[in-house]
Amino acid sequence: MSEAITDRSALSDVERRVVDEVSIDEPWALLEEFSELERLSGSEDERAAAEYLTGRLDAFGVEYERYDPELYISQPHDASIRTINKTFEPGIVKTVGFSASTTVEAEVEYVGTASSDLVDDGEGGPREPFAELDDLEGRIALVDGGSFSIGATTVLEEKGAAGVIAIHEHEREPHDGIATPVWGGAPPYDERDRIPDVPIANVTKHDGEILREWAESDEGLELELSTDLTTDWMACPIVEARIEGEADPENDDFLLLHGHYDSWYVGITDNATGDAGMLELARVFEEHSDQLKRDIRICWWPAHSTGRYAGSTWYTDEHALEIAERCVAQVNMDSPGAKDSAEYTDMSCWTPEAHGLVTDAIDDVAGIPSAEQFPPRAGDYSFDNIGVTGFFMLGSNIPEEIREERGYHPVGGCGGNSDAWHVSTDTLDKAGKDELLRDIRIYAVSILRVLNAELLPFDHARYADRLIDQVEEYDDAAGDAFDFGPTLDELRALRAEIESFRERAEAGEIDPETANRAITDLSRTLTRLYLVEDGQFEQDPATSRNPVPRYDPAYDFARVDGDDARFLQVQLKRAQNETVYELRQARNDLPN
């Protein structure tokens, strides 16, 4: 199917051979196998899926490890609502991972719209949901707006809610999800109180509208909410393939390709298609290992859906130092190959320095539209705190006009197909053979351009520009209350040094090993500034974030005064001191 490549002349010899050898046969066989497996983490079907993966890796001659860590996960089983003072037969009701497993009976209060912050992926939304809401005093909070935000759930619990019911956009079946803000499922001991302690349920849009009408009536609404879950430590297999690049035996840097293989129901486009793509890339890269300069690791994660990325978090903790020292990029393969997907515009994202690499690969292989999106705190990006360059989270998407024609509401996966995302209808018919083959090839080319680059193809001058733009926004928001000038001065100075460094490296004045170490070190500094607040070997919570989140409180100057404004100045002064120091260190560490 070489005729499907848009610009073969733009591909290197090894890139042409790899894309020509990528086939749909092995990926589709996996989809057919997984279409019979409901891969809930901790289940027999998940273990069967892991055994299928290791069996195929054996057949390809790919070396691998299987780990079976005990992860702290939450399996939802059942939920129900029973109205006390009304006659009502609800449709499908679901609870979510890390809800409390209990029964409560209480009056219902409609509290409005939480945010667009989807419960499973933490995108967007206000920083302080329900800030004006009065004490709920043991009532059940009814929340509108698609899904409820994780931050909103915390606020509702703090305000005394006895339970939470979220009204989803889906008319037939509410989406499955997870409620904990704790990245990785298991919290550090001093953060254990962040796990929700109230029952949470999701209802359909139709049922939610009825409940809202009754809750807002003069008579009010009373109901009984019951949830049933198992939340515990469970053994969950992680499969890790390792392919050593033999073209440069002295280079032990690696790229990490990864995605989750657990699922809600059979989860074909979330994420059996990604699992299939990674398996095919393992097969083809193994065949061409003698032409790879760097190593590649390919990991299939459990506990994405029921452990808040617990599998990738465990791996990050276990391999933290070698990731920090040797991982040049992490690539997420989640929801590629959805039927009718035709763009990389709405759902795929990357850190700014990878922009040219990714968009060039998309152009060369497929010639379809692409656009950069800010990486949300989601998608097994468990490597953000370490500071690893990341590209792709989710894959291609169905064009917006087609989604609108079909009446799809926004969701965080399955190519934008809301009739598949986190519901029982994410079945084999939701995947497309041509679309999946195209996406695997795009991944192959972008990955090869990292594995075989003389100089890592990351544009950190562009990264600095993006950071400058964002800090200027914070400076404008703060007005006279705070001056971000020192940060902007350091970023501009660093940008100039980066341009000079890159020119000298490309001219051969700096040896490639030294230059690549400097490029990776720049990623560590700039990615941490762009995406995280907590320490390098910690995990930020799974809640909404803006770029340069340590400076995000600058927006609060618009609503605080007096002592609060001065306290905020103290906070930002210390954050700026840390940032300026890190940027100066990054500039000083660039090769002379």
Coordinates of C-alpha atoms in Angstrom, one line a residue:
M1 CA 0.0 0.0 0.0
S2 CA 3.0 2.3 -0.6
E3 CA 0.7 4.5 -2.9
A4 CA -1.0 5.8 0.3
I5 CA 2.1 7.7 1.3
T6 CA 1.7 11.4 0.5
D7 CA 5.4 12.3 -0.1
R8 CA 7.7 9.3 -0.3
S9 CA 10.6 11.6 -1.3
A10 CA 10.5 13.2 2.1
L11 CA 11.2 9.8 3.8
S12 CA 14.6 8.3 4.5
D13 CA 15.4 4.8 3.1
V14 CA 14.6 3.1 6.5
E15 CA 11.4 5.2 6.8
R16 CA 10.2 4.0 3.4
R17 CA 11.0 0.4 4.2
V18 CA 9.2 0.6 7.6
V19 CA 6.1 2.2 6.3
D20 CA 5.9 -0.2 3.4
E21 CA 6.2 -3.2 5.8
V22 CA 3.5 -1.9 8.2
S23 CA 0.5 -4.1 7.6
I24 CA -3.1 -4.1 8.9
D25 CA -3.1 -7.9 9.3
E26 CA -1.5 -8.2 12.8
P27 CA -3.3 -5.2 14.2
W28 CA -6.7 -6.3 13.0
A29 CA -6.1 -9.8 14.5
L30 CA -5.5 -8.2 17.8
L31 CA -8.7 -6.1 17.5
E32 CA -10.7 -9.3 16.8
E33 CA -9.1 -11.0 19.8
F34 CA -9.7 -8.0 22.1
S35 CA -13.3 -7.6 20.8
E36 CA -14.1 -10.6 23.0
L37 CA -12.3 -9.3 26.1
E38 CA -13.7 -6.8 28.7
R39 CA -10.3 -5.8 29.9
L40 CA -11.2 -4.3 33.3
S41 CA -8.0 -4.0 35.3
G42 CA -7.6 -6.8 37.9
S43 CA -9.8 -9.1 35.8
E44 CA -9.2 -12.4 34.0
D45 CA -9.8 -10.8 30.6
E46 CA -7.1 -8.3 31.3
R47 CA -4.7 -11.1 32.1
A48 CA -5.8 -12.9 28.9
A49 CA -5.0 -9.8 26.9
A50 CA -1.5 -9.5 28.5
E51 CA -0.9 -13.1 27.6
Y52 CA -1.9 -12.5 24.0
L53 CA 0.6 -9.6 23.8
T54 CA 3.5 -11.6 25.2
G55 CA 2.6 -14.5 22.9
R56 CA 2.8 -12.3 19.8
L57 CA 6.0 -10.7 21.0
D58 CA 7.5 -14.2 21.4
A59 CA 6.4 -15.0 17.9
F60 CA 8.2 -11.8 16.6
G61 CA 11.4 -12.6 18.6
V62 CA 11.0 -9.3 20.6
E63 CA 12.5 -9.3 24.0
Y64 CA 10.1 -8.3 26.8
E65 CA 9.4 -8.2 30.5
R66 CA 6.1 -8.8 32.2
Y67 CA 5.7 -7.1 35.5
D68 CA 2.8 -7.9 37.9
P69 CA 2.7 -5.1 40.4
E70 CA -0.1 -4.7 42.9
L71 CA -1.8 -1.4 42.0
Y72 CA -4.4 0.5 44.0
I73 CA -7.5 0.5 41.7
S74 CA -11.2 0.9 42.0
Q75 CA -13.6 -1.4 40.0
P76 CA -17.1 0.0 39.7
H77 CA -19.8 -2.6 39.8
D78 CA -23.3 -1.1 40.1
A79 CA -25.2 2.0 41.1
S80 CA -28.9 2.8 41.6
I81 CA -31.1 5.7 42.5
R82 CA -34.5 5.3 44.1
T83 CA -36.8 8.4 44.4
I84 CA -38.5 8.7 47.7
N85 CA -41.2 11.3 47.0
K86 CA -41.6 10.7 43.2
T87 CA -42.4 7.8 40.9
F88 CA -39.4 7.2 38.6
E89 CA -37.9 4.4 36.6
P90 CA -34.3 5.5 35.7
G91 CA -32.4 4.2 32.7
I92 CA -28.8 3.2 33.1
V93 CA -27.1 4.5 36.2
K94 CA -23.3 4.1 36.7
T95 CA -20.9 4.8 39.5
V96 CA -17.3 5.8 38.9
G97 CA -13.9 4.6 40.0
F98 CA -13.0 5.7 43.6
S99 CA -16.5 6.7 44.5
A100 CA -17.4 5.6 48.0
S101 CA -19.2 2.3 48.0
T102 CA -22.3 3.0 50.2
T103 CA -25.9 4.0 50.3
V104 CA -27.2 7.4 51.3
E105 CA -30.7 8.9 51.5
A106 CA -31.1 12.7 51.2
E107 CA -32.7 15.7 49.7
V108 CA -31.3 16.6 46.2
E109 CA -30.0 20.1 45.4
Y110 CA -29.3 21.1 41.8
V111 CA -26.0 23.0 42.0
G112 CA -25.5 24.0 38.4
T113 CA -22.8 23.3 35.9
A114 CA -19.4 22.0 37.2
S115 CA -17.2 22.6 34.2
S116 CA -16.1 21.1 30.9
D117 CA -13.5 19.3 32.9
L118 CA -14.3 15.7 31.9
V119 CA -14.1 13.3 34.8
D120 CA -11.7 11.0 33.0
D121 CA -9.2 13.4 31.4
G122 CA -9.1 16.7 33.3
E123 CA -9.4 19.1 30.4
G124 CA -10.3 22.8 30.8
G125 CA -12.8 24.1 33.3
P126 CA -12.8 26.9 36.0
R127 CA -10.1 26.8 38.7
E128 CA -12.6 27.2 41.5
P129 CA -15.9 25.5 40.7
F130 CA -18.9 26.3 42.9
A131 CA -17.0 29.1 44.7
E132 CA -20.3 30.8 45.5
L133 CA -22.2 27.7 46.6
D134 CA -23.7 27.6 50.1
D135 CA -23.2 24.7 52.5
L136 CA -24.9 21.6 51.2
E137 CA -25.6 20.3 54.7
G138 CA -25.8 16.6 53.8
R139 CA -27.8 17.0 50.6
I140 CA -27.1 15.1 47.4
A141 CA -25.6 17.4 44.8
L142 CA -27.0 17.2 41.2
V143 CA -24.4 18.5 38.7
D144 CA -25.1 19.4 35.1
G145 CA -22.7 19.9 32.2
G146 CA -21.7 16.6 30.7
S147 CA -19.4 15.2 33.3
F148 CA -18.3 16.6 36.7
S149 CA -14.8 17.9 37.3
I150 CA -12.6 16.3 39.8
G151 CA -11.9 19.6 41.4
A152 CA -15.7 20.2 41.6
T153 CA -16.2 16.9 43.3
T154 CA -13.7 17.9 46.0
V155 CA -15.4 21.2 46.5
L156 CA -18.9 19.6 46.8
E157 CA -17.6 17.1 49.4
E158 CA -16.0 20.0 51.4
K159 CA -19.3 21.8 51.3
G160 CA -21.0 18.9 53.0
A161 CA -22.5 17.0 50.1
A162 CA -23.7 13.5 51.1
G163 CA -23.4 12.3 47.5
V164 CA -23.0 13.5 43.9
I165 CA -25.0 12.7 40.8
A166 CA -23.7 13.9 37.4
I167 CA -25.9 14.5 34.4
H168 CA -24.1 13.2 31.3
E169 CA -24.6 14.4 27.7
H170 CA -25.3 10.9 26.4
E171 CA -29.0 10.1 26.0
R172 CA -28.7 6.3 26.2
E173 CA -25.8 5.5 28.5
P174 CA -23.7 7.7 30.8
H175 CA -20.0 7.5 30.2
D176 CA -17.8 5.5 32.6
G177 CA -15.1 7.3 34.4
I178 CA -13.0 7.9 37.6
A179 CA -13.3 10.5 40.3
T180 CA -10.0 10.6 42.2
P181 CA -7.6 13.5 41.7
V182 CA -4.8 11.3 42.8
W183 CA -2.5 10.5 39.9
G184 CA -1.6 6.8 39.9
G185 CA -4.5 5.7 42.2
A186 CA -2.4 5.2 45.3
P187 CA -1.8 8.5 47.1
P188 CA 1.3 9.3 49.1
Y189 CA 0.5 8.9 52.8
D190 CA 0.2 12.6 53.5
E191 CA -2.3 13.0 50.6
R192 CA -4.6 10.0 51.4
D193 CA -7.5 12.2 52.3
R194 CA -7.8 13.3 48.7
I195 CA -9.6 10.1 47.8
P196 CA -13.4 10.9 47.5
D197 CA -15.4 9.8 50.5
V198 CA -18.9 10.2 49.0
P199 CA -21.0 8.1 46.6
I200 CA -20.9 9.3 43.0
A201 CA -23.2 8.3 40.2
N202 CA -23.7 9.2 36.5
V203 CA -27.1 9.4 34.8
T204 CA -28.2 10.0 31.2
K205 CA -29.1 13.4 30.0
H206 CA -32.8 12.4 29.8
D207 CA -32.9 11.2 33.4
G208 CA -30.9 14.1 34.6
E209 CA -33.3 16.6 33.2
I210 CA -36.2 15.0 35.0
L211 CA -34.3 14.9 38.3
R212 CA -33.3 18.5 37.9
E213 CA -36.9 19.6 37.3
W214 CA -38.0 17.8 40.4
A215 CA -35.1 19.1 42.5
E216 CA -35.9 22.7 41.6
S217 CA -39.6 22.4 42.2
D218 CA -41.3 23.7 45.3
E219 CA -41.9 20.1 46.5
G220 CA -38.2 19.2 46.0
L221 CA -36.7 15.7 45.5
E222 CA -35.5 13.1 47.9
L223 CA -33.8 9.9 46.8
E224 CA -31.7 7.0 47.8
L225 CA -28.3 6.7 46.1
S226 CA -26.5 3.4 46.2
T227 CA -23.0 2.5 44.8
D228 CA -21.1 -0.7 44.7
L229 CA -17.4 -0.9 44.1
T230 CA -14.3 -2.8 44.9
T231 CA -11.3 -0.6 45.8
D232 CA -8.2 -2.5 46.7
W233 CA -4.7 -3.5 45.7
M234 CA -4.8 -5.8 42.7
A235 CA -2.1 -7.5 40.6
C236 CA -2.2 -6.0 37.1
P237 CA 0.2 -7.0 34.3
I238 CA 2.5 -4.5 32.6
V239 CA 4.1 -5.7 29.4
E240 CA 7.3 -3.9 28.3
A241 CA 9.0 -4.7 25.0
R242 CA 12.6 -3.6 24.5
I243 CA 14.3 -3.3 21.1
E244 CA 17.9 -2.3 21.1
G245 CA 19.1 0.0 18.4
E246 CA 22.1 -1.8 16.9
A247 CA 23.3 1.0 14.5
D248 CA 25.0 2.8 17.4
P249 CA 25.8 0.3 20.1
E250 CA 27.3 3.0 22.4
N251 CA 24.1 5.0 22.5
D252 CA 21.8 3.6 25.3
D253 CA 19.3 6.5 25.2
F254 CA 15.7 5.3 24.5
L255 CA 12.3 6.5 23.3
L256 CA 9.3 5.2 25.2
L257 CA 6.2 4.3 23.2
H258 CA 3.2 3.5 25.4
G259 CA -0.6 3.1 25.8
H260 CA -3.1 1.4 28.0
Y261 CA -4.6 -2.0 27.2
D262 CA -7.2 -2.0 29.9
S263 CA -10.6 -0.8 28.9
W264 CA -14.2 -0.1 29.7
Y265 CA -16.1 -3.0 28.1
V266 CA -14.2 -4.2 25.0
G267 CA -12.9 -0.7 24.3
I268 CA -11.9 -1.1 20.7
T269 CA -11.0 2.5 19.9
D270 CA -10.1 3.1 23.5
N271 CA -7.6 1.6 23.4
A272 CA -7.4 -1.7 21.5
T273 CA -6.4 0.2 18.3
G274 CA -3.5 1.7 20.2
D275 CA -2.5 -1.7 21.5
A276 CA -2.6 -3.0 18.0
G277 CA -0.5 -0.2 16.7
M278 CA 2.2 -0.7 19.3
L279 CA 2.3 -4.4 18.6
E280 CA 2.8 -3.8 14.9
L281 CA 5.5 -1.3 15.5
A282 CA 7.2 -3.7 17.8
R283 CA 7.2 -6.3 15.0
V284 CA 8.5 -3.9 12.3
F285 CA 11.1 -2.1 14.5
E286 CA 12.5 -5.5 15.6
E287 CA 13.0 -6.4 11.9
H288 CA 15.0 -3.1 11.5
S289 CA 16.8 -2.9 14.8
D290 CA 20.1 -3.0 13.0
Q291 CA 19.1 0.4 11.4
L292 CA 18.1 2.1 14.7
K293 CA 20.6 4.4 16.5
R294 CA 18.7 4.5 19.8
D295 CA 16.7 2.0 21.7
I296 CA 12.9 1.9 21.9
R297 CA 10.7 0.6 24.8
I298 CA 7.1 -0.2 24.1
C299 CA 4.8 -0.5 27.2
W300 CA 1.2 -1.6 27.5
W301 CA -0.3 -0.2 30.7
P302 CA -3.1 -1.6 32.9
A303 CA -5.1 0.6 35.3
H304 CA -5.5 3.6 33.1
S305 CA -9.3 3.6 33.6
T306 CA -9.7 2.3 37.1
G307 CA -6.4 3.5 38.6
R308 CA -5.9 7.0 37.2
Y309 CA -2.9 5.8 35.2
A310 CA -1.6 3.6 37.9
G311 CA 0.3 1.3 35.5
S312 CA 2.4 4.0 33.9
T313 CA 2.8 5.7 37.3
W314 CA 4.2 2.5 38.8
Y315 CA 6.6 2.2 35.9
T316 CA 7.7 5.8 36.3
D317 CA 8.4 5.3 40.0
E318 CA 10.3 2.1 39.4
H319 CA 12.4 3.5 36.5
A320 CA 12.5 7.1 37.4
L321 CA 16.3 7.6 37.4
E322 CA 16.9 6.0 34.0
I323 CA 13.9 7.8 32.5
A324 CA 15.4 11.1 33.8
E325 CA 18.9 10.2 32.5
R326 CA 18.2 8.4 29.3
C327 CA 14.6 8.8 27.9
V328 CA 14.7 11.3 25.0
A329 CA 10.9 11.3 24.4
Q330 CA 7.7 9.6 25.4
V331 CA 5.0 8.9 22.8
N332 CA 1.4 8.0 23.8
M333 CA -0.7 5.8 21.5
D334 CA -4.3 6.1 22.6
S335 CA -7.4 6.1 20.3
P336 CA -5.8 6.0 16.9
G337 CA -7.6 4.5 13.9
A338 CA -11.2 5.5 14.7
K339 CA -13.4 5.0 11.7
D340 CA -13.8 8.2 9.7
S341 CA -11.0 10.0 11.6
A342 CA -9.3 12.3 9.1
E343 CA -7.4 15.0 11.0
Y344 CA -5.0 15.6 13.8
T345 CA -6.6 18.8 15.0
D346 CA -8.8 18.5 18.0
M347 CA -7.5 15.7 20.2
S348 CA -3.8 15.1 19.6
C349 CA -1.2 17.2 21.5
W350 CA 2.5 17.5 22.1
T351 CA 5.0 19.6 23.9
P352 CA 6.0 22.7 21.8
E353 CA 9.5 21.6 20.9
A354 CA 8.1 18.5 19.1
H355 CA 5.7 20.5 16.9
G356 CA 7.8 20.4 13.6
L357 CA 8.7 16.8 14.1
V358 CA 5.0 15.7 14.5
T359 CA 3.4 17.9 11.9
D360 CA 6.1 17.1 9.3
A361 CA 5.5 13.3 9.8
I362 CA 1.7 13.8 9.4
D363 CA 2.3 15.9 6.3
D364 CA 4.8 13.5 4.7
V365 CA 2.8 10.3 5.4
A366 CA -0.9 11.4 5.1
G367 CA -1.1 15.0 4.1
I368 CA -4.0 15.7 6.5
P369 CA -4.7 18.7 8.7
S370 CA -3.0 19.0 12.1
A371 CA -2.9 21.5 14.9
E372 CA -1.1 21.7 18.2
Q373 CA -3.1 21.3 21.4
F374 CA -1.9 21.9 24.9
P375 CA -1.3 18.6 26.7
P376 CA -4.0 18.2 29.4
R377 CA -3.1 16.4 32.7
A378 CA -4.3 13.1 31.3
G379 CA -3.4 10.2 28.9
D380 CA -0.7 8.3 30.8
Y381 CA 1.5 11.4 30.6
S382 CA 3.1 10.1 33.9
F383 CA 6.5 11.5 32.8
D384 CA 5.6 15.2 32.9
N385 CA 7.1 15.8 36.3
I386 CA 10.4 14.3 35.2
G387 CA 10.4 16.7 32.2
V388 CA 10.3 14.3 29.2
T389 CA 9.4 15.6 25.8
G390 CA 6.0 14.2 24.8
F391 CA 4.2 13.8 21.6
F392 CA 0.8 12.5 20.8
M393 CA -1.9 12.0 23.4
L394 CA -5.0 10.5 21.7
G395 CA -4.7 10.2 18.0
S396 CA -6.5 11.3 14.9
N397 CA -10.1 12.7 15.1
I398 CA -13.3 12.7 13.2
P399 CA -13.7 16.2 11.7
E400 CA -15.8 18.5 13.8
E401 CA -18.4 19.1 11.0
I402 CA -19.0 15.4 10.8
R403 CA -19.3 15.1 14.6
E404 CA -21.8 17.9 14.6
E405 CA -23.8 16.3 11.8
R406 CA -24.0 13.1 13.8
G407 CA -24.9 14.9 17.0
Y408 CA -21.8 13.9 18.9
H409 CA -21.0 15.8 22.1
P410 CA -17.4 16.5 23.1
V411 CA -15.5 13.5 24.6
G412 CA -11.9 12.7 25.4
G413 CA -11.1 9.8 23.1
C414 CA -12.3 7.4 20.4
G415 CA -11.5 10.0 17.7
G416 CA -14.4 12.1 19.1
N417 CA -17.0 9.5 18.7
S418 CA -19.2 10.1 21.7
D419 CA -21.3 7.0 20.9
A420 CA -18.2 4.9 21.6
W421 CA -16.2 6.7 24.3
H422 CA -16.4 4.9 27.7
V423 CA -19.6 3.2 26.8
S424 CA -20.6 -0.4 25.8
T425 CA -20.8 0.4 22.1
D426 CA -17.0 0.9 21.6
T427 CA -17.0 -2.3 19.4
L428 CA -15.1 -3.5 16.4
D429 CA -17.2 -1.5 14.0
K430 CA -15.9 1.7 15.5
A431 CA -12.4 1.1 14.1
G432 CA -11.3 1.7 10.5
K433 CA -8.7 -0.4 8.7
D434 CA -7.4 2.4 6.5
E435 CA -7.4 4.9 9.3
L436 CA -5.5 2.6 11.6
L437 CA -2.9 1.8 9.0
R438 CA -2.4 5.5 8.3
D439 CA -2.0 6.3 12.0
I440 CA 0.5 3.5 12.6
R441 CA 2.6 4.8 9.7
I442 CA 2.5 8.4 11.1
Y443 CA 3.7 7.1 14.5
A444 CA 6.4 5.0 12.8
V445 CA 7.9 7.9 10.9
S446 CA 7.8 10.4 13.8
I447 CA 9.4 7.8 16.1
L448 CA 12.1 6.9 13.6
R449 CA 13.0 10.6 13.2
V450 CA 13.9 10.6 16.9
L451 CA 15.5 7.2 17.0
N452 CA 17.9 8.0 14.1
A453 CA 18.5 11.7 14.5
E454 CA 22.1 12.8 14.6
L455 CA 20.8 15.8 16.6
L456 CA 17.5 15.3 18.5
P457 CA 14.9 17.1 16.4
F458 CA 13.4 19.3 19.1
D459 CA 13.0 23.0 18.6
H460 CA 13.6 24.6 22.1
A461 CA 13.7 28.1 20.7
R462 CA 10.0 27.5 19.8
Y463 CA 9.5 26.2 23.3
A464 CA 11.0 29.4 24.8
D465 CA 8.7 31.4 22.6
R466 CA 5.6 29.6 23.8
L467 CA 6.7 30.1 27.4
I468 CA 7.4 33.8 26.8
D469 CA 3.9 34.2 25.4
Q470 CA 2.3 32.5 28.4
V471 CA 4.3 34.5 31.0
E472 CA 3.4 37.7 29.2
E473 CA -0.3 36.8 29.7
Y474 CA 0.3 36.3 33.4
D475 CA 2.2 39.6 33.5
D476 CA -0.8 41.4 31.9
A477 CA -3.2 39.6 34.3
A478 CA -1.2 40.7 37.4
G479 CA -0.9 44.3 36.3
D480 CA 0.8 46.5 38.9
A481 CA 0.4 43.8 41.5
F482 CA 3.3 41.7 40.4
D483 CA 6.2 42.0 37.9
F484 CA 7.1 38.9 35.9
G485 CA 9.9 40.8 34.2
P486 CA 12.7 38.8 35.7
T487 CA 11.2 35.6 34.2
L488 CA 10.7 37.2 30.8
D489 CA 14.3 38.5 30.8
E490 CA 15.7 35.0 31.6
L491 CA 13.5 33.3 29.0
R492 CA 14.6 35.8 26.3
A493 CA 18.2 35.4 27.2
L494 CA 17.8 31.6 27.2
R495 CA 16.1 31.7 23.8
A496 CA 19.1 33.6 22.3
E497 CA 21.5 31.1 23.8
I498 CA 19.5 28.2 22.5
E499 CA 19.6 29.5 18.9
S500 CA 23.3 30.0 19.1
F501 CA 23.8 26.5 20.6
R502 CA 21.7 24.9 17.9
E503 CA 23.6 26.7 15.1
R504 CA 26.9 25.6 16.5
A505 CA 25.7 22.0 17.0
E506 CA 24.4 21.8 13.4
A507 CA 27.6 23.2 12.1
G508 CA 29.5 20.4 13.9
E509 CA 31.2 22.7 16.4
I510 CA 29.7 20.6 19.3
D511 CA 30.0 16.9 19.2
P512 CA 26.5 15.1 18.9
E513 CA 26.7 13.3 22.2
T514 CA 27.3 16.6 24.1
A515 CA 24.7 18.4 22.1
N516 CA 22.0 15.7 22.6
R517 CA 22.6 15.7 26.3
A518 CA 22.1 19.4 26.3
I519 CA 18.9 19.1 24.2
T520 CA 17.5 16.5 26.7
D521 CA 18.4 18.7 29.7
L522 CA 16.6 21.6 28.1
S523 CA 13.5 19.4 27.8
R524 CA 13.7 18.6 31.5
T525 CA 13.8 22.2 32.5
L526 CA 11.3 23.7 30.0
T527 CA 8.7 20.8 30.2
R528 CA 8.6 21.0 33.9
L529 CA 8.1 24.8 33.7
Y530 CA 5.4 24.4 31.1
L531 CA 3.4 21.5 32.6
V532 CA 4.0 20.9 36.3
E533 CA 4.1 22.4 39.8
D534 CA 5.3 19.6 42.0
G535 CA 8.8 18.0 42.4
Q536 CA 10.6 16.1 39.6
F537 CA 9.9 12.7 41.1
E538 CA 6.4 13.5 42.3
Q539 CA 3.1 13.5 40.4
D540 CA 0.9 16.5 40.0
P541 CA -2.8 15.8 40.6
A542 CA -5.1 14.8 37.8
T543 CA -6.9 18.1 37.6
S544 CA -7.0 21.0 35.1
R545 CA -3.9 23.0 34.5
N546 CA -2.9 26.0 32.4
P547 CA 0.6 26.4 30.9
V548 CA 3.2 27.4 33.4
P549 CA 0.9 26.4 36.3
R550 CA 3.2 27.7 39.0
Y551 CA 2.2 31.2 37.8
D552 CA -1.5 30.5 37.2
P553 CA -2.4 32.2 40.6
A554 CA -1.6 35.5 38.9
Y555 CA -5.2 35.5 37.6
D556 CA -6.4 35.7 41.2
F557 CA -5.2 39.3 41.5
A558 CA -8.5 40.3 39.8
R559 CA -10.5 39.0 42.7
V560 CA -8.4 39.5 45.8
D561 CA -7.2 42.6 47.7
G562 CA -5.7 43.6 51.0
D563 CA -3.8 40.8 52.9
D564 CA -4.8 38.2 50.4
A565 CA -3.2 40.1 47.5
R566 CA 0.0 40.5 49.5
F567 CA 0.0 36.8 50.4
L568 CA -0.3 36.0 46.7
Q569 CA 2.7 38.3 46.0
V570 CA 4.7 36.3 48.5
Q571 CA 3.7 33.0 46.8
L572 CA 4.6 34.3 43.3
K573 CA 7.8 35.9 44.4
R574 CA 9.1 32.5 45.6
A575 CA 7.8 30.8 42.5
Q576 CA 9.6 33.3 40.4
N577 CA 12.9 32.9 42.3
E578 CA 12.8 29.2 41.7
T579 CA 12.0 29.7 38.0
V580 CA 14.7 32.3 37.4
Y581 CA 17.3 30.1 39.1
E582 CA 16.3 27.1 36.9
L583 CA 16.4 29.1 33.7
R584 CA 19.8 30.5 34.6
Q585 CA 21.1 27.0 35.3
A586 CA 19.8 25.9 32.0
R587 CA 21.6 28.7 30.2
N588 CA 24.8 28.1 32.1
D589 CA 24.6 24.4 31.3
L590 CA 24.5 24.9 27.5
P591 CA 27.8 23.8 25.9
N592 CA 30.2 26.7 25.1

